[in-house]
Amino acid sequence: MSRFGGRTREYPAVSIDRFDHDNVRARAFFLSHCHKDHMKGLRATALKRRLEGSLKVKLYCSPVTKELLLTNWKYKFWENHIVALEVETPTQISLEDETSGEKEDVVVTLLPAGHCPGSVMFLFEGENGTVLYTGDFRLAKGEAARMELLHSGTRIKDIQSVYLDTTFCDPKFYHIPSREECLNGILELVRSWTSLSRNHVVWLNCKAAYGYEYLFINLSEELGIQVHMNKLDMFRNMPEILCHVTTDRHTQIHACRHPRDEDCFRGNRLPCGMTCHNGTPLHIISIKPSTMWFGERKKKTSVIVRTGERTYRACFSFHSSYSEIKDFLSYISPVNVYPNVLPLGATEDKVMEILKPLCRSYRRNMEPRYKPLGTLKRAHKRELSDTDEDDLFDSELISTRPKIPKQQRGESRPSSTGQSENAEGNINEGTESYKGTTAYTSLKVDFVDCEESNDDDNDDEDDEEESEKNTVQFHSHEPDATYTANFNGVTSDQQESNANVPCWDEFFTGNKLEESSENEDNVPSSADAGGSQSLFSDSDGVSDSTHISSQNSSQSTHISEQGSQGWDSQMDTVLITSQERSALDMSKGGSRAVVPVLQETPTDTQLDSGRGKPPGQNRPCAHYGACALKSKGCEKAAEAGAAHVQDVLVEISDSSRTPDLELRRDSQSSSDFEIPLTPDAEAPQPDKLHHLYKKLAAGENIINEKKVS
DNA sequence: GCGATCAGAT
DNA sequence: CACATCTGATCGC
């Protein structure tokens, strides 16, 4: 939840995402997206009065946000005071104090934030420097490098301050599977269930908020089943969304809500009241999108975890992961950074320890190598905490990093962050490089690391099983680099969108990797339950084994007891990665579904289906000019992913379940962690050693370092 | 009676 | 585990 006060140090005449208290006096208002925690004061009488007494004060937002806002009658009074700005279109705004006549000009640019429909970041450029307010965002690694307007020529702009979404700025969320991975997991689960019979329906237990639309769209496109929602008038001018949702309850996918929806579900009733179809009772499963829940697992999990007979958790995030945040910030390399959010249980200091090393103000201070002890100590701590940073090498701060040409967008991105930086000299962090290695290696590893957790969920009746809480580590590769998340639909390719109509783009494409099983309500046999779904995990299973370990060697596997049966009996959450699952499935003979899918994956059918446009092409949408951003990159990533799955299958096969394999996998996973491993857990890698040597040379305390993280 | 705020639930 | 929202209780105006 945002705790940003509404003003930036540099441009206090504007208020962003906060409209209460002193903010009502701002000369201009900005709304990054339509979530309530960013709309505080937006319908208060103080602000209404302010509007009444002014002809000039405006609220600036994206076209989609304007549309969503005005759909709510409570905000209708804004109608004549809202100015929708096209995304990626720098606009000069004159900030005038109506009483004194004092004026100040600022150029604002909206950049897609990938958080929810209409969400944007605001880039302000004016006399007081360039400032980026991110609002809430989820951008994959490398996205910043692909944003033209963050650059000036081939270089990143000189950004004074970034007001950053730090929701998941905690190593616990080091890696969160990409949108594609999460989407695919859900897709295959929904596909497997709904294909059993017309009476098999899925309830997507989504929170009442914008942000799940791309999920609905993709499920609908892929499966040809519209998603039931309580209401959809807010999308009346967004045909791309509208055609995938419905108020007709006779559909197999529901995202409807009811005040007592969990109870409804427990009573085998959908929130909309549906309980049977053609006289036959419905077979309902629930899928609850979650991020934090996965973040608490300590063992690897797949993006889907079965938490009960009829309940599943699906990994899903509206916010960037820890590593995505760091990638973003280190690329921007602002002078200052201010966290907009305090992660659960974190303190501002802690977050700053993570962020500062990625900022110039901090790097500069670090420059002198030989400093008084006090300073050195501080430096140490920061480093430790996170990432990286070989500050020692640092030289220039202003990033000379080249912007990634659009042409290259489809390429895998690892290099942009890791390599280019390294090449340059150093913005990179020692840790980064270390991390980078891991990441690349794990590029193909498509799983989520997780360890089990306690079962907390009381709500899902069935969650009983997970028992411990561990830290989660999500990892996997990052195919996302290939697509641009863009809820606004205005992309570089598509600048001419209609100014009057909001644009919406699906913002990503999913790649499918595997198929799921066909179990019925009952707990699947071991093979089925987890097995068939490469993307699934059961919450019960096994698990003890894992720990995060160090190197990533090959694929990891963590399959636990497949054979385990009821949810109730086991305490642990099973965590399996998609590949692992696939492997498992295959080894077991695989469910019928699995095999075919795997085979198809490489083909267009699966990869593109639905969204299916040829790579790189936009699908012009009637009024919006919105297009699906399915990029080639996605396709490639998908293929790579698929190929990988196959590899894994070959490689792992039956043995995947053996204990030692599990151990291996664990060890691998830990390498992605930023958290220092226990000394014996892993041998220092060359770059790490290098880093340590430098510290020693500078008289810094190495021991502290390790502790911090 | 409305709004702001907090606790609680989902 | 909780990403955001809504409800109800309380308090102040």
mmCIF file with all atom_site columns, C-alpha atoms in Angstrom, chain A residues 406-562:
data_model
loop_
_atom_site.group_PDB
_atom_site.id
_atom_site.type_symbol
_atom_site.label_atom_id
_atom_site.label_alt_id
_atom_site.label_comp_id
_atom_site.label_asym_id
_atom_site.label_entity_id
_atom_site.label_seq_id
_atom_site.pdbx_PDB_ins_code
_atom_site.Cartn_x
_atom_site.Cartn_y
_atom_site.Cartn_z
_atom_site.occupancy
_atom_site.B_iso_or_equiv
_atom_site.pdbx_formal_charge
_atom_site.auth_seq_id
_atom_site.auth_comp_id
_atom_site.auth_asym_id
_atom_site.auth_atom_id
_atom_site.pdbx_PDB_model_num
ATOM 1   C CA . LYS A 1 406 ? 13.776  -1.922  -30.347 1.00 0.00 ? 406 LYS A CA 1
ATOM 2   C CA . GLN A 1 407 ? 14.955  -4.326  -32.875 1.00 0.00 ? 407 GLN A CA 1
ATOM 3   C CA . GLN A 1 408 ? 16.579  -6.246  -30.193 1.00 0.00 ? 408 GLN A CA 1
ATOM 4   C CA . ARG A 1 409 ? 13.651  -6.414  -28.017 1.00 0.00 ? 409 ARG A CA 1
ATOM 5   C CA . GLY A 1 410 ? 12.849  -9.824  -28.950 1.00 0.00 ? 410 GLY A CA 1
ATOM 6   C CA . GLU A 1 411 ? 16.124  -11.034 -27.785 1.00 0.00 ? 411 GLU A CA 1
ATOM 7   C CA . SER A 1 412 ? 16.652  -12.440 -24.509 1.00 0.00 ? 412 SER A CA 1
ATOM 8   C CA . ARG A 1 413 ? 17.474  -9.841  -22.208 1.00 0.00 ? 413 ARG A CA 1
ATOM 9   C CA . PRO A 1 414 ? 19.845  -11.104 -19.714 1.00 0.00 ? 414 PRO A CA 1
ATOM 10  C CA . SER A 1 415 ? 22.603  -9.359  -21.290 1.00 0.00 ? 415 SER A CA 1
ATOM 11  C CA . SER A 1 416 ? 21.109  -6.036  -21.092 1.00 0.00 ? 416 SER A CA 1
ATOM 12  C CA . THR A 1 417 ? 21.280  -5.906  -17.469 1.00 0.00 ? 417 THR A CA 1
ATOM 13  C CA . GLY A 1 418 ? 24.118  -7.956  -16.646 1.00 0.00 ? 418 GLY A CA 1
ATOM 14  C CA . GLN A 1 419 ? 26.371  -7.766  -19.489 1.00 0.00 ? 419 GLN A CA 1
ATOM 15  C CA . SER A 1 420 ? 26.005  -4.370  -20.711 1.00 0.00 ? 420 SER A CA 1
ATOM 16  C CA . GLU A 1 421 ? 26.510  -3.033  -17.354 1.00 0.00 ? 421 GLU A CA 1
ATOM 17  C CA . ASN A 1 422 ? 29.470  -5.039  -16.760 1.00 0.00 ? 422 ASN A CA 1
ATOM 18  C CA . ALA A 1 423 ? 30.906  -3.998  -19.882 1.00 0.00 ? 423 ALA A CA 1
ATOM 19  C CA . GLU A 1 424 ? 30.524  -0.539  -18.992 1.00 0.00 ? 424 GLU A CA 1
ATOM 20  C CA . GLY A 1 425 ? 32.132  -0.599  -16.052 1.00 0.00 ? 425 GLY A CA 1
ATOM 21  C CA . ASN A 1 426 ? 30.317  -1.016  -13.494 1.00 0.00 ? 426 ASN A CA 1
ATOM 22  C CA . ILE A 1 427 ? 27.269  -0.163  -12.508 1.00 0.00 ? 427 ILE A CA 1
ATOM 23  C CA . ASN A 1 428 ? 26.886  -3.543  -11.886 1.00 0.00 ? 428 ASN A CA 1
ATOM 24  C CA . GLU A 1 429 ? 27.098  -4.986  -8.802  1.00 0.00 ? 429 GLU A CA 1
ATOM 25  C CA . GLY A 1 430 ? 29.251  -7.703  -7.821  1.00 0.00 ? 430 GLY A CA 1
ATOM 26  C CA . THR A 1 431 ? 26.335  -9.402  -6.595  1.00 0.00 ? 431 THR A CA 1
ATOM 27  C CA . GLU A 1 432 ? 24.667  -8.755  -9.727  1.00 0.00 ? 432 GLU A CA 1
ATOM 28  C CA . SER A 1 433 ? 27.131  -10.529 -11.662 1.00 0.00 ? 433 SER A CA 1
ATOM 29  C CA . TYR A 1 434 ? 26.878  -13.312 -9.326  1.00 0.00 ? 434 TYR A CA 1
ATOM 30  C CA . LYS A 1 435 ? 23.258  -13.180 -9.589  1.00 0.00 ? 435 LYS A CA 1
ATOM 31  C CA . GLY A 1 436 ? 23.448  -12.830 -13.244 1.00 0.00 ? 436 GLY A CA 1
ATOM 32  C CA . THR A 1 437 ? 25.207  -16.031 -13.555 1.00 0.00 ? 437 THR A CA 1
ATOM 33  C CA . THR A 1 438 ? 22.623  -17.727 -11.749 1.00 0.00 ? 438 THR A CA 1
ATOM 34  C CA . ALA A 1 439 ? 19.949  -16.184 -13.636 1.00 0.00 ? 439 ALA A CA 1
ATOM 35  C CA . TYR A 1 440 ? 21.312  -17.181 -16.886 1.00 0.00 ? 440 TYR A CA 1
ATOM 36  C CA . THR A 1 441 ? 21.856  -20.583 -15.860 1.00 0.00 ? 441 THR A CA 1
ATOM 37  C CA . SER A 1 442 ? 18.527  -20.770 -14.543 1.00 0.00 ? 442 SER A CA 1
ATOM 38  C CA . LEU A 1 443 ? 17.219  -19.259 -17.577 1.00 0.00 ? 443 LEU A CA 1
ATOM 39  C CA . LYS A 1 444 ? 15.932  -22.487 -18.528 1.00 0.00 ? 444 LYS A CA 1
ATOM 40  C CA . VAL A 1 445 ? 14.871  -23.569 -15.226 1.00 0.00 ? 445 VAL A CA 1
ATOM 41  C CA . ASP A 1 446 ? 11.308  -22.838 -15.187 1.00 0.00 ? 446 ASP A CA 1
ATOM 42  C CA . PHE A 1 447 ? 10.398  -23.344 -11.697 1.00 0.00 ? 447 PHE A CA 1
ATOM 43  C CA . VAL A 1 448 ? 9.599   -21.511 -8.681  1.00 0.00 ? 448 VAL A CA 1
ATOM 44  C CA . ASP A 1 449 ? 11.512  -22.122 -5.655  1.00 0.00 ? 449 ASP A CA 1
ATOM 45  C CA . CYS A 1 450 ? 9.677   -22.390 -2.642  1.00 0.00 ? 450 CYS A CA 1
ATOM 46  C CA . GLU A 1 451 ? 9.639   -24.035 0.533   1.00 0.00 ? 451 GLU A CA 1
ATOM 47  C CA . GLU A 1 452 ? 6.754   -24.835 2.434   1.00 0.00 ? 452 GLU A CA 1
ATOM 48  C CA . SER A 1 453 ? 4.971   -22.767 4.736   1.00 0.00 ? 453 SER A CA 1
ATOM 49  C CA . ASN A 1 454 ? 2.459   -23.000 7.263   1.00 0.00 ? 454 ASN A CA 1
ATOM 50  C CA . ASP A 1 455 ? -0.799  -23.288 6.250   1.00 0.00 ? 455 ASP A CA 1
ATOM 51  C CA . ASP A 1 456 ? -2.287  -20.340 6.932   1.00 0.00 ? 456 ASP A CA 1
ATOM 52  C CA . ASP A 1 457 ? -5.177  -20.169 5.130   1.00 0.00 ? 457 ASP A CA 1
ATOM 53  C CA . ASN A 1 458 ? -7.995  -20.855 7.046   1.00 0.00 ? 458 ASN A CA 1
ATOM 54  C CA . ASP A 1 459 ? -10.152 -19.716 4.449   1.00 0.00 ? 459 ASP A CA 1
ATOM 55  C CA . ASP A 1 460 ? -9.514  -22.351 2.095   1.00 0.00 ? 460 ASP A CA 1
ATOM 56  C CA . GLU A 1 461 ? -10.862 -25.116 3.807   1.00 0.00 ? 461 GLU A CA 1
ATOM 57  C CA . ASP A 1 462 ? -8.442  -27.233 2.469   1.00 0.00 ? 462 ASP A CA 1
ATOM 58  C CA . ASP A 1 463 ? -5.337  -25.504 2.924   1.00 0.00 ? 463 ASP A CA 1
ATOM 59  C CA . GLU A 1 464 ? -4.483  -27.457 5.728   1.00 0.00 ? 464 GLU A CA 1
ATOM 60  C CA . GLU A 1 465 ? -1.363  -28.625 4.878   1.00 0.00 ? 465 GLU A CA 1
ATOM 61  C CA . GLU A 1 466 ? 1.411   -26.479 4.536   1.00 0.00 ? 466 GLU A CA 1
ATOM 62  C CA . SER A 1 467 ? 3.472   -26.336 7.447   1.00 0.00 ? 467 SER A CA 1
ATOM 63  C CA . GLU A 1 468 ? 6.381   -24.262 7.707   1.00 0.00 ? 468 GLU A CA 1
ATOM 64  C CA . LYS A 1 469 ? 7.163   -20.971 6.580   1.00 0.00 ? 469 LYS A CA 1
ATOM 65  C CA . ASN A 1 470 ? 10.102  -20.557 4.613   1.00 0.00 ? 470 ASN A CA 1
ATOM 66  C CA . THR A 1 471 ? 11.313  -17.972 2.498   1.00 0.00 ? 471 THR A CA 1
ATOM 67  C CA . VAL A 1 472 ? 10.347  -18.174 -0.884  1.00 0.00 ? 472 VAL A CA 1
ATOM 68  C CA . GLN A 1 473 ? 12.366  -17.866 -3.729  1.00 0.00 ? 473 GLN A CA 1
ATOM 69  C CA . PHE A 1 474 ? 10.801  -17.605 -6.888  1.00 0.00 ? 474 PHE A CA 1
ATOM 70  C CA . HIS A 1 475 ? 12.854  -18.251 -9.791  1.00 0.00 ? 475 HIS A CA 1
ATOM 71  C CA . SER A 1 476 ? 12.747  -18.994 -13.316 1.00 0.00 ? 476 SER A CA 1
ATOM 72  C CA . HIS A 1 477 ? 13.724  -17.396 -16.468 1.00 0.00 ? 477 HIS A CA 1
ATOM 73  C CA . GLU A 1 478 ? 12.573  -14.216 -17.710 1.00 0.00 ? 478 GLU A CA 1
ATOM 74  C CA . PRO A 1 479 ? 10.888  -14.415 -20.914 1.00 0.00 ? 479 PRO A CA 1
ATOM 75  C CA . ASP A 1 480 ? 9.121   -11.301 -20.227 1.00 0.00 ? 480 ASP A CA 1
ATOM 76  C CA . ALA A 1 481 ? 11.799  -9.300  -21.488 1.00 0.00 ? 481 ALA A CA 1
ATOM 77  C CA . THR A 1 482 ? 10.282  -9.916  -24.737 1.00 0.00 ? 482 THR A CA 1
ATOM 78  C CA . TYR A 1 483 ? 7.033   -8.270  -24.294 1.00 0.00 ? 483 TYR A CA 1
ATOM 79  C CA . THR A 1 484 ? 5.999   -4.973  -23.169 1.00 0.00 ? 484 THR A CA 1
ATOM 80  C CA . ALA A 1 485 ? 3.494   -4.902  -20.529 1.00 0.00 ? 485 ALA A CA 1
ATOM 81  C CA . ASN A 1 486 ? 1.170   -2.245  -21.404 1.00 0.00 ? 486 ASN A CA 1
ATOM 82  C CA . PHE A 1 487 ? -2.233  -1.764  -20.182 1.00 0.00 ? 487 PHE A CA 1
ATOM 83  C CA . ASN A 1 488 ? -2.581  1.408   -21.924 1.00 0.00 ? 488 ASN A CA 1
ATOM 84  C CA . GLY A 1 489 ? -2.245  0.115   -25.262 1.00 0.00 ? 489 GLY A CA 1
ATOM 85  C CA . VAL A 1 490 ? -0.272  2.923   -26.497 1.00 0.00 ? 490 VAL A CA 1
ATOM 86  C CA . THR A 1 491 ? 2.968   1.640   -27.577 1.00 0.00 ? 491 THR A CA 1
ATOM 87  C CA . SER A 1 492 ? 5.522   2.905   -29.771 1.00 0.00 ? 492 SER A CA 1
ATOM 88  C CA . ASP A 1 493 ? 4.078   1.008   -32.559 1.00 0.00 ? 493 ASP A CA 1
ATOM 89  C CA . GLN A 1 494 ? 0.881   2.365   -31.976 1.00 0.00 ? 494 GLN A CA 1
ATOM 90  C CA . GLN A 1 495 ? 1.044   5.919   -31.387 1.00 0.00 ? 495 GLN A CA 1
ATOM 91  C CA . GLU A 1 496 ? -1.884  6.992   -33.322 1.00 0.00 ? 496 GLU A CA 1
ATOM 92  C CA . SER A 1 497 ? -4.398  5.636   -31.118 1.00 0.00 ? 497 SER A CA 1
ATOM 93  C CA . ASN A 1 498 ? -7.588  7.408   -30.900 1.00 0.00 ? 498 ASN A CA 1
ATOM 94  C CA . ALA A 1 499 ? -7.299  10.141  -28.443 1.00 0.00 ? 499 ALA A CA 1
ATOM 95  C CA . ASN A 1 500 ? -10.817 9.982   -27.304 1.00 0.00 ? 500 ASN A CA 1
ATOM 96  C CA . VAL A 1 501 ? -11.063 6.380   -26.683 1.00 0.00 ? 501 VAL A CA 1
ATOM 97  C CA . PRO A 1 502 ? -9.128  4.591   -24.088 1.00 0.00 ? 502 PRO A CA 1
ATOM 98  C CA . CYS A 1 503 ? -6.768  2.065   -25.347 1.00 0.00 ? 503 CYS A CA 1
ATOM 99  C CA . TRP A 1 504 ? -6.247  -1.237  -23.853 1.00 0.00 ? 504 TRP A CA 1
ATOM 100 C CA . ASP A 1 505 ? -3.759  -3.750  -24.824 1.00 0.00 ? 505 ASP A CA 1
ATOM 101 C CA . GLU A 1 506 ? -3.589  -7.116  -23.636 1.00 0.00 ? 506 GLU A CA 1
ATOM 102 C CA . PHE A 1 507 ? -0.460  -6.908  -22.186 1.00 0.00 ? 507 PHE A CA 1
ATOM 103 C CA . PHE A 1 508 ? 1.103   -10.006 -22.701 1.00 0.00 ? 508 PHE A CA 1
ATOM 104 C CA . THR A 1 509 ? 1.091   -13.235 -24.189 1.00 0.00 ? 509 THR A CA 1
ATOM 105 C CA . GLY A 1 510 ? 1.416   -16.426 -22.553 1.00 0.00 ? 510 GLY A CA 1
ATOM 106 C CA . ASN A 1 511 ? 3.297   -19.312 -23.736 1.00 0.00 ? 511 ASN A CA 1
ATOM 107 C CA . LYS A 1 512 ? 2.002   -22.590 -22.999 1.00 0.00 ? 512 LYS A CA 1
ATOM 108 C CA . LEU A 1 513 ? 4.166   -25.222 -21.823 1.00 0.00 ? 513 LEU A CA 1
ATOM 109 C CA . GLU A 1 514 ? 2.302   -28.043 -20.510 1.00 0.00 ? 514 GLU A CA 1
ATOM 110 C CA . GLU A 1 515 ? -0.962  -29.611 -20.197 1.00 0.00 ? 515 GLU A CA 1
ATOM 111 C CA . SER A 1 516 ? -2.676  -30.626 -17.208 1.00 0.00 ? 516 SER A CA 1
ATOM 112 C CA . SER A 1 517 ? -4.310  -33.556 -15.891 1.00 0.00 ? 517 SER A CA 1
ATOM 113 C CA . GLU A 1 518 ? -7.745  -34.595 -15.743 1.00 0.00 ? 518 GLU A CA 1
ATOM 114 C CA . ASN A 1 519 ? -8.496  -35.404 -12.271 1.00 0.00 ? 519 ASN A CA 1
ATOM 115 C CA . GLU A 1 520 ? -11.792 -35.074 -10.879 1.00 0.00 ? 520 GLU A CA 1
ATOM 116 C CA . ASP A 1 521 ? -12.653 -33.733 -7.614  1.00 0.00 ? 521 ASP A CA 1
ATOM 117 C CA . ASN A 1 522 ? -10.959 -36.265 -5.696  1.00 0.00 ? 522 ASN A CA 1
ATOM 118 C CA . VAL A 1 523 ? -7.464  -35.941 -4.919  1.00 0.00 ? 523 VAL A CA 1
ATOM 119 C CA . PRO A 1 524 ? -5.615  -37.173 -7.764  1.00 0.00 ? 524 PRO A CA 1
ATOM 120 C CA . SER A 1 525 ? -3.480  -40.073 -7.475  1.00 0.00 ? 525 SER A CA 1
ATOM 121 C CA . SER A 1 526 ? -0.012  -39.102 -7.098  1.00 0.00 ? 526 SER A CA 1
ATOM 122 C CA . ALA A 1 527 ? 0.614   -39.174 -10.682 1.00 0.00 ? 527 ALA A CA 1
ATOM 123 C CA . ASP A 1 528 ? -2.350  -37.201 -11.505 1.00 0.00 ? 528 ASP A CA 1
ATOM 124 C CA . ALA A 1 529 ? -2.384  -34.716 -8.913  1.00 0.00 ? 529 ALA A CA 1
ATOM 125 C CA . GLY A 1 530 ? 0.780   -33.196 -9.362  1.00 0.00 ? 530 GLY A CA 1
ATOM 126 C CA . GLY A 1 531 ? 1.978   -35.181 -11.980 1.00 0.00 ? 531 GLY A CA 1
ATOM 127 C CA . SER A 1 532 ? -0.034  -34.393 -14.780 1.00 0.00 ? 532 SER A CA 1
ATOM 128 C CA . GLN A 1 533 ? 0.321   -30.827 -14.364 1.00 0.00 ? 533 GLN A CA 1
ATOM 129 C CA . SER A 1 534 ? 3.654   -29.732 -14.934 1.00 0.00 ? 534 SER A CA 1
ATOM 130 C CA . LEU A 1 535 ? 2.678   -26.484 -13.556 1.00 0.00 ? 535 LEU A CA 1
ATOM 131 C CA . PHE A 1 536 ? 1.110   -27.640 -10.444 1.00 0.00 ? 536 PHE A CA 1
ATOM 132 C CA . SER A 1 537 ? 2.141   -28.560 -7.037  1.00 0.00 ? 537 SER A CA 1
ATOM 133 C CA . ASP A 1 538 ? 0.221   -30.048 -4.302  1.00 0.00 ? 538 ASP A CA 1
ATOM 134 C CA . SER A 1 539 ? 0.355   -28.592 -1.049  1.00 0.00 ? 539 SER A CA 1
ATOM 135 C CA . ASP A 1 540 ? 0.926   -31.678 0.586   1.00 0.00 ? 540 ASP A CA 1
ATOM 136 C CA . GLY A 1 541 ? 3.644   -33.532 -0.534  1.00 0.00 ? 541 GLY A CA 1
ATOM 137 C CA . VAL A 1 542 ? 6.750   -33.758 0.514   1.00 0.00 ? 542 VAL A CA 1
ATOM 138 C CA . SER A 1 543 ? 9.106   -31.654 0.992   1.00 0.00 ? 543 SER A CA 1
ATOM 139 C CA . ASP A 1 544 ? 11.315  -31.723 3.541   1.00 0.00 ? 544 ASP A CA 1
ATOM 140 C CA . SER A 1 545 ? 14.132  -31.801 1.613   1.00 0.00 ? 545 SER A CA 1
ATOM 141 C CA . THR A 1 546 ? 14.824  -28.701 0.267   1.00 0.00 ? 546 THR A CA 1
ATOM 142 C CA . HIS A 1 547 ? 16.864  -25.954 0.923   1.00 0.00 ? 547 HIS A CA 1
ATOM 143 C CA . ILE A 1 548 ? 18.062  -23.494 -1.175  1.00 0.00 ? 548 ILE A CA 1
ATOM 144 C CA . SER A 1 549 ? 21.302  -24.160 -2.154  1.00 0.00 ? 549 SER A CA 1
ATOM 145 C CA . SER A 1 550 ? 23.828  -22.827 -4.092  1.00 0.00 ? 550 SER A CA 1
ATOM 146 C CA . GLN A 1 551 ? 24.688  -23.469 -7.485  1.00 0.00 ? 551 GLN A CA 1
ATOM 147 C CA . ASN A 1 552 ? 22.495  -23.999 -10.127 1.00 0.00 ? 552 ASN A CA 1
ATOM 148 C CA . SER A 1 553 ? 23.528  -26.799 -11.816 1.00 0.00 ? 553 SER A CA 1
ATOM 149 C CA . SER A 1 554 ? 21.129  -28.338 -13.814 1.00 0.00 ? 554 SER A CA 1
ATOM 150 C CA . GLN A 1 555 ? 17.624  -28.541 -13.544 1.00 0.00 ? 555 GLN A CA 1
ATOM 151 C CA . SER A 1 556 ? 16.373  -28.938 -10.320 1.00 0.00 ? 556 SER A CA 1
ATOM 152 C CA . THR A 1 557 ? 13.796  -31.153 -9.378  1.00 0.00 ? 557 THR A CA 1
ATOM 153 C CA . HIS A 1 558 ? 11.889  -31.344 -6.427  1.00 0.00 ? 558 HIS A CA 1
ATOM 154 C CA . ILE A 1 559 ? 9.269   -33.646 -6.617  1.00 0.00 ? 559 ILE A CA 1
ATOM 155 C CA . SER A 1 560 ? 8.135   -34.895 -3.661  1.00 0.00 ? 560 SER A CA 1
ATOM 156 C CA . GLU A 1 561 ? 5.994   -37.542 -2.916  1.00 0.00 ? 561 GLU A CA 1
ATOM 157 C CA . GLN A 1 562 ? 3.870   -37.821 -5.710  1.00 0.00 ? 562 GLN A CA 1
#
